[in-house]
Coordinates of C-alpha atoms in Angstrom, one line a residue:
X7 CA -24.1 99.9 -6.6
X8 CA -23.6 100.7 -10.7
X9 CA -26.4 103.1 -10.8
X10 CA -24.7 104.8 -7.9
X11 CA -21.0 104.7 -9.5
X12 CA -22.7 106.1 -12.7
X13 CA -24.2 109.1 -10.5
X14 CA -21.0 110.1 -9.2
X15 CA -18.9 110.1 -12.6
X16 CA -22.3 111.9 -14.0
X17 CA -22.4 114.0 -10.9
X18 CA -18.4 114.5 -11.1
X19 CA -18.7 115.1 -15.3
X20 CA -21.3 118.1 -14.4
X21 CA -18.8 119.6 -11.9
X22 CA -16.3 119.5 -14.8
X23 CA -18.3 121.1 -17.2
X24 CA -19.8 123.6 -14.4
X25 CA -15.4 124.7 -13.5
X26 CA -14.7 125.3 -17.7
X27 CA -17.9 127.5 -17.7
X28 CA -17.1 129.4 -14.9
X29 CA -14.0 130.0 -15.3
X30 CA -14.0 130.5 -19.1
X31 CA -17.2 133.0 -18.9
X32 CA -15.2 134.8 -15.8
X33 CA -12.0 135.1 -17.6
X34 CA -13.8 136.4 -20.8
X35 CA -16.0 138.6 -18.7
X36 CA -13.1 140.5 -16.8
X37 CA -11.2 140.4 -20.6
X38 CA -7.9 142.3 -20.3
X39 CA -8.4 143.8 -16.8
X40 CA -7.1 140.1 -15.4
X41 CA -4.6 139.8 -17.9
X42 CA -3.2 143.7 -17.1
X43 CA -3.4 142.8 -13.4
X44 CA -1.2 139.5 -13.9
X45 CA 1.0 141.3 -16.5
X46 CA 1.9 144.7 -14.9
X47 CA 0.9 144.4 -10.9
X48 CA 3.6 142.0 -10.0
X49 CA 6.9 144.1 -9.6
X50 CA 7.7 142.3 -6.6
X51 CA 7.1 138.9 -5.6
X52 CA 4.7 139.9 -2.7
X53 CA 2.4 142.3 -4.9
X54 CA 2.8 138.7 -7.6
X55 CA 1.1 136.7 -4.7
X56 CA -1.7 139.3 -4.2
X57 CA -2.3 139.2 -7.9
X58 CA -2.3 135.4 -8.2
X59 CA -4.6 135.3 -5.2
X60 CA -7.0 137.8 -6.2
X61 CA -7.2 136.8 -10.1
X62 CA -7.3 132.7 -9.0
X63 CA -10.7 133.8 -6.5
X64 CA -12.3 135.2 -9.8
X65 CA -11.7 132.3 -12.1
X66 CA -11.7 130.0 -9.6
X67 CA -9.3 128.1 -11.6
X68 CA -5.4 127.7 -10.4
X69 CA -4.2 126.0 -13.5
X70 CA -5.7 128.7 -15.6
X71 CA -3.7 131.1 -14.0
X72 CA -0.3 128.9 -14.0
X73 CA -0.8 128.2 -17.5
X74 CA -0.9 132.3 -17.8
X75 CA 1.8 133.1 -15.7
X76 CA 3.6 130.7 -17.8
X77 CA 2.5 132.3 -20.8
X78 CA 4.3 135.7 -19.5
X79 CA 7.3 133.6 -18.7
X80 CA 7.4 132.6 -22.0
X81 CA 7.1 135.7 -23.8
X82 CA 9.6 137.8 -21.5
X83 CA 7.1 139.9 -19.7
X84 CA 7.5 138.2 -16.0
X85 CA 10.7 137.8 -14.3
X86 CA 11.1 134.5 -12.0
X87 CA 10.9 135.6 -9.1
X88 CA 7.5 137.6 -9.8
X89 CA 6.0 134.6 -11.5
X90 CA 7.0 132.8 -8.4
X91 CA 5.3 135.3 -6.0
X92 CA 2.0 134.7 -8.8
X93 CA 2.3 131.3 -8.3
X94 CA 2.5 131.1 -4.1
X95 CA -0.7 133.3 -4.1
X96 CA -2.6 131.2 -6.7
X97 CA -2.4 128.2 -4.7
X98 CA -3.9 130.5 -1.9
X99 CA -6.7 131.1 -4.4
X100 CA -7.8 128.0 -5.5
X101 CA -9.3 127.6 -1.8
X102 CA -11.7 129.4 -2.5
X103 CA -13.6 126.6 -4.2
X104 CA -12.7 124.6 -0.9
X105 CA -14.7 127.1 1.3
X106 CA -17.5 127.7 -1.6
X107 CA -17.8 123.6 -1.2
X108 CA -18.0 123.5 2.5
X109 CA -20.2 126.5 3.1
X110 CA -22.7 126.4 0.6
X111 CA -22.8 122.7 -0.6
X112 CA -23.3 121.9 2.9
X113 CA -25.2 124.6 4.4
X114 CA -28.4 125.0 2.0
X115 CA -30.8 123.4 -0.2
X116 CA -29.2 123.7 -3.5
X117 CA -31.6 123.0 -6.1
X118 CA -33.4 126.3 -3.9
X119 CA -31.1 128.7 -5.6
X120 CA -29.2 126.5 -8.2
X121 CA -32.0 126.5 -10.7
X122 CA -33.0 130.0 -10.6
X123 CA -29.4 130.2 -10.9
X124 CA -29.1 128.4 -14.2
X125 CA -32.1 130.1 -16.0
X126 CA -31.0 134.1 -15.3
X127 CA -27.5 133.0 -16.9
X128 CA -28.5 131.4 -19.3
X129 CA -31.1 134.0 -19.8
X130 CA -28.7 136.6 -19.9
X131 CA -26.1 134.4 -22.2
X132 CA -29.6 134.4 -25.1
X133 CA -30.9 137.7 -24.3
X134 CA -27.9 140.1 -25.2
X135 CA -25.6 140.5 -27.6
X136 CA -23.1 142.0 -25.9
X137 CA -19.5 139.6 -25.7
X138 CA -18.7 140.8 -21.7
X139 CA -22.9 139.7 -20.6
X140 CA -22.8 136.9 -22.4
X141 CA -19.7 136.1 -20.9
X142 CA -21.3 136.7 -17.4
X143 CA -24.2 134.8 -18.0
X144 CA -22.2 131.9 -19.2
X145 CA -20.0 132.4 -15.7
X146 CA -23.6 132.3 -13.8
X147 CA -25.0 129.2 -15.4
X148 CA -21.5 127.4 -14.7
X149 CA -21.9 128.6 -11.2
X150 CA -24.9 126.9 -11.3
X151 CA -24.7 123.5 -12.5
X152 CA -21.3 123.5 -9.9
X153 CA -23.5 123.3 -7.5
X154 CA -26.0 120.7 -9.1
X155 CA -22.9 118.9 -10.1
X156 CA -21.9 118.7 -6.0
X157 CA -25.7 117.5 -5.1
X158 CA -25.2 114.8 -7.1
X159 CA -21.9 114.0 -6.2
X160 CA -23.6 114.7 -2.6
X161 CA -26.1 112.6 -2.6
X162 CA -24.5 109.3 -4.6
X163 CA -22.0 109.1 -2.2
X164 CA -24.2 109.3 0.9
X165 CA -26.3 106.4 -1.0
X166 CA -22.2 105.0 -1.3
X167 CA -21.1 105.2 2.0
X168 CA -24.2 104.1 4.0
X169 CA -23.6 101.7 6.3
X170 CA -19.8 102.0 6.1
X171 CA -17.7 103.2 9.0
X172 CA -15.1 105.5 8.2
X173 CA -12.4 103.4 10.4
X174 CA -13.7 100.1 7.7
X175 CA -10.6 102.0 4.9
X176 CA -7.9 102.5 7.5
X177 CA -8.5 99.0 8.9
X178 CA -7.9 97.6 5.3
X179 CA -4.4 99.5 5.5
X180 CA -5.0 102.6 3.7
X181 CA -2.7 105.0 5.9
X182 CA -2.0 109.0 4.8
X183 CA 0.5 108.0 2.1
X184 CA -2.6 106.1 0.2
X185 CA -4.5 108.8 1.1
X186 CA -2.3 111.3 -0.7
X187 CA -1.5 109.2 -3.8
X188 CA -5.6 109.4 -4.3
X189 CA -5.9 112.8 -3.8
X190 CA -3.3 113.6 -6.8
X191 CA -4.2 111.0 -8.8
X192 CA -8.1 112.3 -8.4
X193 CA -6.2 115.6 -9.7
X194 CA -3.9 114.6 -12.3
X195 CA -7.0 111.8 -14.2
X196 CA -9.3 115.4 -13.8
X197 CA -7.2 117.9 -14.4
X198 CA -8.7 119.7 -11.9
X199 CA -7.5 120.1 -8.0
X200 CA -11.2 121.9 -7.3
X201 CA -13.6 118.6 -8.8
X202 CA -10.6 116.2 -6.5
X203 CA -11.2 118.3 -3.3
X204 CA -14.8 118.3 -4.2
X205 CA -14.9 114.5 -3.8
X206 CA -13.2 114.6 -1.2
X207 CA -14.9 117.4 1.1
X208 CA -18.2 115.4 0.1
X209 CA -16.7 111.5 1.1
X210 CA -15.5 113.4 4.6
X211 CA -19.0 114.7 4.8
X212 CA -20.5 111.8 4.6
X213 CA -18.2 109.9 6.7
X214 CA -16.6 107.6 4.2
X215 CA -13.4 108.6 5.5
X216 CA -11.9 110.3 8.6
X217 CA -10.5 114.2 8.7
X218 CA -6.9 112.9 9.2
X219 CA -7.5 110.9 6.1
X220 CA -9.1 113.8 4.5
X221 CA -5.9 116.1 5.4
X222 CA -4.3 113.9 3.3
X223 CA -6.0 113.8 0.3
X224 CA -6.2 117.2 0.4
X225 CA -2.3 117.4 0.0
X226 CA -1.9 115.1 -2.3
X227 CA -4.8 116.9 -4.3
X228 CA -2.6 119.9 -3.8
X229 CA 0.3 118.5 -5.3
X230 CA -1.3 116.9 -8.2
X231 CA -2.2 120.1 -8.9
X232 CA 1.3 121.2 -10.9
X233 CA 0.8 118.8 -13.6
X234 CA -1.2 121.2 -15.2
X235 CA 1.8 123.8 -15.3
X236 CA 4.4 121.0 -15.9
X237 CA 2.2 119.9 -18.8
X238 CA 1.9 123.1 -20.1
X239 CA 6.1 123.8 -19.8
X240 CA 7.1 120.8 -21.4
X241 CA 7.9 122.5 -24.9
X242 CA 8.3 126.2 -23.4
X243 CA 11.2 127.9 -22.8
X244 CA 13.5 127.1 -20.1
X245 CA 12.3 130.1 -17.8
X246 CA 9.4 128.5 -18.2
X247 CA 10.1 124.8 -17.2
X248 CA 12.0 126.7 -14.3
X249 CA 8.8 127.9 -13.0
X250 CA 7.1 124.8 -13.6
X251 CA 9.9 123.4 -11.0
X252 CA 9.1 125.9 -8.6
X253 CA 5.1 125.1 -8.7
X254 CA 6.2 121.3 -8.5
X255 CA 8.9 122.8 -5.1
X256 CA 6.8 125.1 -3.9
X257 CA 3.7 122.7 -3.0
X258 CA 5.9 119.6 -2.4
X259 CA 7.4 121.4 0.2
X260 CA 4.0 122.8 1.4
X261 CA 2.7 119.2 2.0
X262 CA 5.6 117.8 3.4
X263 CA 5.5 120.7 6.1
X264 CA 1.6 119.8 6.1
X265 CA 1.9 116.3 6.6
X266 CA 4.9 116.6 9.1
X267 CA 3.4 119.1 11.3
X268 CA -0.4 117.0 10.4
X269 CA -1.6 116.7 14.4
X270 CA -1.0 120.3 15.1
X271 CA -2.6 121.6 12.2
X272 CA -5.5 119.4 12.8
X273 CA -5.7 120.7 16.2
X274 CA -5.3 124.4 15.7
X275 CA -7.7 124.0 12.6
X276 CA -10.1 122.4 15.5
X277 CA -9.2 125.5 17.7
X278 CA -10.6 127.8 15.0
X279 CA -13.7 126.2 14.1
X280 CA -15.0 126.1 17.8
X281 CA -14.0 130.4 17.7
X282 CA -15.8 130.4 14.5
X283 CA -18.6 128.0 15.5
X284 CA -18.0 126.1 12.8
X285 CA -17.1 122.8 14.3
X286 CA -19.8 120.7 13.0
X287 CA -18.9 120.9 9.5
X288 CA -16.0 118.4 8.8
X289 CA -16.1 120.0 4.9
X290 CA -15.6 123.8 6.8
X291 CA -12.8 122.1 8.9
X292 CA -11.1 120.5 5.8
X293 CA -11.7 123.7 3.6
X294 CA -10.3 125.8 7.0
X295 CA -6.7 123.1 6.7
X296 CA -6.5 123.7 3.3
X297 CA -6.5 127.3 3.4
X298 CA -4.2 127.5 6.4
X299 CA -1.3 125.5 4.9
X300 CA -1.3 127.0 1.8
X301 CA -1.1 130.3 3.3
X302 CA 1.7 128.5 5.8
X303 CA 3.7 127.3 2.6
X304 CA 3.2 130.7 1.0
X305 CA 4.6 132.6 4.3
X306 CA 7.6 130.5 4.3
X307 CA 8.8 130.5 1.3
X308 CA 8.1 133.9 0.5
X309 CA 11.1 136.0 2.3
X310 CA 13.1 133.5 0.2
X311 CA 11.9 134.2 -3.5
X312 CA 15.4 135.7 -4.6
X313 CA 17.3 133.4 -3.1
X314 CA 14.7 130.5 -4.5
X315 CA 14.9 132.2 -7.9
X316 CA 18.8 132.3 -8.5
X317 CA 18.6 127.9 -7.7
X318 CA 16.0 127.6 -10.3
X319 CA 17.6 129.7 -12.6
X320 CA 20.5 127.8 -12.9
X321 CA 18.5 124.7 -14.6
X322 CA 17.8 124.1 -18.2
X323 CA 20.5 126.9 -18.7
X324 CA 20.0 127.2 -22.9
X325 CA 22.8 127.8 -25.2
X326 CA 21.3 131.6 -25.6
X327 CA 21.8 132.3 -22.0
X328 CA 25.0 131.3 -22.0
X329 CA 25.8 133.1 -24.7
X330 CA 24.2 136.2 -22.7
X331 CA 26.3 136.2 -19.9
X332 CA 29.5 138.2 -20.3
X333 CA 32.5 135.9 -20.1
X334 CA 35.6 138.9 -19.6
X335 CA 33.6 141.6 -17.7
X336 CA 35.2 141.2 -14.4
X337 CA 33.8 144.1 -12.0
X338 CA 37.5 143.8 -10.2
X339 CA 38.2 145.6 -13.4
X340 CA 36.1 148.6 -13.4
X341 CA 38.7 150.5 -11.2
X342 CA 41.7 149.9 -13.4
X343 CA 40.7 151.3 -17.4
X344 CA 43.9 149.9 -18.9
X345 CA 42.6 146.2 -18.1
X346 CA 38.5 146.9 -18.5
X347 CA 39.2 148.1 -21.9
X348 CA 40.8 145.0 -23.0
X349 CA 37.8 143.1 -21.7
X350 CA 35.4 145.5 -23.3
X351 CA 37.2 144.7 -26.5
X352 CA 36.4 141.0 -26.5
X353 CA 33.2 141.1 -25.4
X354 CA 32.3 143.2 -28.2
X355 CA 33.8 140.9 -30.7
X356 CA 31.7 138.3 -28.9
X357 CA 28.2 140.6 -29.3
X358 CA 29.2 141.3 -32.9
X359 CA 29.6 137.4 -33.7
X360 CA 26.0 136.5 -32.3
X361 CA 24.5 139.6 -34.2
X362 CA 26.1 138.3 -37.0
X363 CA 24.7 134.5 -36.5
X364 CA 21.1 135.9 -35.8
X365 CA 21.2 138.2 -39.2
X366 CA 22.3 135.2 -41.3
X367 CA 19.9 132.7 -39.6
X368 CA 16.8 135.1 -40.7
X369 CA 18.4 135.5 -43.7
X370 CA 18.7 131.3 -44.7
X371 CA 17.2 129.3 -42.8
X372 CA 13.6 128.8 -44.3
X373 CA 9.9 128.6 -42.6
X374 CA 11.3 129.9 -39.5
X375 CA 9.4 131.9 -37.1
X376 CA 9.4 135.5 -35.2
X377 CA 9.4 133.3 -32.1
X378 CA 12.1 130.7 -32.8
X379 CA 14.6 133.6 -33.1
X380 CA 13.5 135.3 -30.0
X381 CA 16.1 133.2 -27.7
X382 CA 18.5 134.4 -29.7
X383 CA 17.6 138.1 -30.0
X384 CA 17.4 138.3 -26.3
X385 CA 20.9 136.6 -25.9
X386 CA 22.1 139.8 -28.0
X387 CA 20.1 142.6 -26.5
X388 CA 21.2 140.8 -22.4
X389 CA 24.6 141.0 -23.6
X390 CA 24.4 144.2 -25.5
X391 CA 22.9 146.3 -22.2
X392 CA 26.0 144.1 -19.5
X393 CA 28.5 145.7 -22.0
X394 CA 27.0 149.4 -21.7
X395 CA 27.0 149.0 -18.5
X396 CA 30.0 147.7 -17.3
X397 CA 31.7 150.2 -19.3
X398 CA 29.7 153.2 -17.5
X399 CA 31.3 152.0 -14.2
X400 CA 34.9 152.0 -15.8
X401 CA 36.3 154.4 -13.5
X402 CA 36.0 158.0 -15.5
X403 CA 38.6 159.9 -13.5
X404 CA 41.4 157.7 -13.6
X405 CA 41.0 157.0 -17.5
X406 CA 43.4 158.9 -20.5
X407 CA 40.8 160.8 -22.4
X408 CA 41.9 159.0 -25.2
X409 CA 40.3 156.0 -23.5
X410 CA 37.4 157.9 -22.9
X411 CA 36.6 158.6 -26.7
X412 CA 37.1 155.3 -27.7
X413 CA 34.8 153.9 -24.9
X414 CA 32.2 156.1 -26.2
X415 CA 32.6 154.8 -29.4
X416 CA 31.9 150.9 -28.3
X417 CA 28.9 152.9 -26.4
X418 CA 27.6 154.1 -30.0
X419 CA 28.1 151.1 -31.6
X420 CA 26.4 149.2 -28.5
X421 CA 23.5 151.1 -30.0
X422 CA 24.1 150.6 -33.7
X423 CA 24.3 146.6 -33.0
X424 CA 20.9 146.8 -30.2
X425 CA 18.8 148.3 -33.1
X426 CA 19.7 145.8 -35.8
X427 CA 19.1 143.6 -33.0
X428 CA 15.0 144.6 -33.0
X429 CA 15.7 144.9 -36.3
X430 CA 16.4 141.2 -37.6
X431 CA 12.9 139.9 -37.5
X432 CA 12.5 142.1 -40.6
X433 CA 14.6 139.9 -42.8
X434 CA 12.3 137.5 -41.3
X435 CA 8.8 139.2 -43.4
X436 CA 11.2 140.0 -46.3
X437 CA 11.3 136.4 -47.0
X438 CA 8.2 136.0 -46.8
X439 CA 6.7 139.0 -48.8
X440 CA 9.4 137.4 -51.4
X441 CA 7.7 134.0 -51.6
X442 CA 4.5 135.7 -52.5
X443 CA 2.6 134.5 -55.7
X444 CA 1.8 138.7 -56.5
X445 CA 5.9 139.5 -56.0
X446 CA 6.8 136.9 -58.5
X447 CA 7.8 140.4 -61.0
X448 CA 10.2 141.5 -58.0
X449 CA 11.6 137.8 -57.1
X450 CA 14.6 138.8 -59.1
X451 CA 15.0 142.0 -57.6
X452 CA 14.3 140.7 -54.3
X453 CA 16.9 137.8 -54.7
X454 CA 19.6 140.2 -55.4
X455 CA 18.5 142.9 -52.6
X456 CA 19.0 139.3 -50.2
X457 CA 22.4 138.2 -51.9
X458 CA 23.6 141.6 -51.6
X459 CA 22.4 141.9 -47.5
X460 CA 23.9 138.3 -46.8
X461 CA 27.3 139.9 -48.3
X462 CA 26.7 142.9 -46.0
X463 CA 26.7 140.5 -43.1
X464 CA 29.2 138.3 -43.3
X465 CA 31.8 141.4 -43.6
X466 CA 34.1 142.0 -40.9
X467 CA 34.4 145.7 -42.8
X468 CA 32.5 148.4 -43.6
X469 CA 31.7 147.6 -47.1
X470 CA 30.8 151.5 -49.0
X471 CA 30.1 150.0 -52.5
X472 CA 28.2 147.0 -51.1
X473 CA 25.9 149.4 -49.1
X474 CA 25.3 151.6 -52.4
X475 CA 24.6 148.7 -54.4
X476 CA 21.5 147.8 -51.6
X477 CA 20.5 150.7 -51.6
X478 CA 20.2 151.8 -55.6
X479 CA 18.1 148.1 -55.1
X480 CA 15.6 148.9 -52.3
X481 CA 15.1 152.5 -54.2
X482 CA 14.0 150.0 -57.6
X483 CA 11.9 148.2 -55.3
X484 CA 10.0 150.9 -53.6
X485 CA 9.5 151.9 -57.3
X486 CA 8.3 149.6 -58.5
X487 CA 6.2 148.8 -55.6
X488 CA 4.5 151.5 -55.9
X489 CA 3.6 151.5 -59.9
X490 CA 2.3 148.0 -58.9
X491 CA -0.1 149.5 -56.1
X492 CA -1.5 152.4 -58.3
X493 CA -2.2 149.8 -61.2
X494 CA -3.7 147.5 -58.5
X495 CA -1.3 144.7 -59.6
X496 CA -1.3 144.3 -55.1
X497 CA -3.4 145.5 -52.6
X498 CA -2.8 148.7 -50.8
X499 CA -2.4 147.3 -47.4
X500 CA 0.1 144.6 -48.4
X501 CA 2.1 146.8 -50.7
X502 CA 2.1 149.2 -47.7
X503 CA 3.4 146.5 -45.2
X504 CA 6.1 145.3 -47.6
X505 CA 7.1 148.8 -48.4
X506 CA 7.4 149.6 -44.0
X507 CA 9.3 146.1 -44.3
X508 CA 11.7 147.4 -46.9
X509 CA 12.4 150.6 -44.9
X510 CA 13.0 149.2 -41.7
X511 CA 15.6 146.4 -44.1
X512 CA 17.0 149.9 -45.2
X513 CA 17.5 151.1 -41.2
X514 CA 19.2 147.6 -40.6
X515 CA 22.0 147.6 -43.0
X516 CA 22.7 151.3 -41.6
X517 CA 23.4 150.3 -38.6
X518 CA 25.0 147.3 -39.2
X519 CA 27.4 149.0 -41.8
X520 CA 27.8 151.4 -39.1
X521 CA 28.5 149.1 -36.6
X522 CA 31.2 147.4 -38.5
X523 CA 33.5 150.4 -38.4
X524 CA 34.0 149.5 -34.6
X525 CA 37.8 148.7 -33.5
X526 CA 38.9 147.4 -30.6
X527 CA 40.3 150.0 -28.0
X528 CA 43.7 148.6 -27.9
X529 CA 43.6 149.4 -32.3
X530 CA 42.4 152.7 -31.7
X531 CA 45.2 153.8 -28.9
X532 CA 47.6 152.8 -31.5
X533 CA 46.8 155.3 -33.9
X534 CA 43.5 154.4 -35.5
X535 CA 41.3 156.7 -33.0
X536 CA 41.0 159.7 -35.3
X537 CA 39.7 157.6 -38.2
X538 CA 37.4 155.7 -36.1
X539 CA 35.7 158.5 -34.3
X540 CA 34.9 160.3 -37.7
X541 CA 32.4 157.5 -38.4
X542 CA 28.8 159.0 -38.8
X543 CA 26.5 159.7 -35.7

């Protein structure tokens, strides 16, 4: 008995190692093509579903695809609706493992093709210096070990179940809820639904558990696969956490539907198995069941993806996301310009205040990384875009020409503010450069430059004298840096990077200074319009 248990654990370990090798090898072999497919071919939930299915089918890991999708959402490259489609598709794609196990693992002499395949894979990995070929060799070796691990599992479980009737566990009180829990825990502990499915399929094929109990364990394994998403989203952005919750809710809903209609689904599976002449293989019936309930879940949920995304969007609201939402831009006012301009005034004040806060954080907070300011910057961009869109929808035919000119100034200011937002990260690079030992001789000038920037950011109106001071210090720093490059006191690459940073900060100063010339529309209409509109283009 002890030897058999160690055989089962060894087979499982080999299986998990094979899955990791296969997944890593295929991901590295496919390279940027998979990333491109996931990042760009997901414009709609339906296309996201197709991309999720295809990529998971290729890399044989729904967990890897889920983590990658969360990463894209974290970076703002995928929206919630798109990423939900990818998750639905990856659930269908992961059923490929069950088909591999059931059709190949129980229908062929595994060692007859696995060992030559292992030799071919390792030979390809060792005999070439090409990165893609090495990755392909690793994937082939992993594919071979996948089936060798399965063979060990199959043999050891058959040995363990010899003389045990399939009804024994049921008679001991192991009902469907217990098998769901077993499938769930097996996936959570191994962090691989494929490994859990292999155990369930092998146990069912060996007669240890009846078909309906094995189907319940498959449902549990499917639900357990969400643990990977939950763990990867613990410290992620709010959107990534929403996606993880969406994954859990989708799998829970899919599992609940499958459990409620389990007798009907098993009857349909039996009909399809007989029609395909596969009814003699219990593992195939389970693979068919796994595919059927995942496809059914995707078909049920896909039409409701936009509504589901809106529901999830109300969860984990961050301060930045609340700031990004307009508070005064009422759509009912667009037909009444006199009222709409007052709303624009209030929102512009908020936008300038948000961007001032962003710039202050970049100047004053130590050890701040670009990723840490990303949510604040995104909130500023979102509110900026909302103001521009709102102004473009105000009924122009009912506006007085002076109101048109004043709102034009607001849109122009939004452009200045958008560029200032995009350049905010350059302030972090400037602080990094200032703290470098090689820049010690410029530390005093850099400190004066930083203090001048703080004064400009804190100002509520244009300060030409301060801008002139900043310009003077910029040219001084530029001259000294060029001299250091010529004297080789600093590497050319490092010096050019610092010059680029200084140039970007100079551009930020210019855009922020222009933005400070903005005046509320109501004040412009009271007589200050001409002066404000004379602001440089």
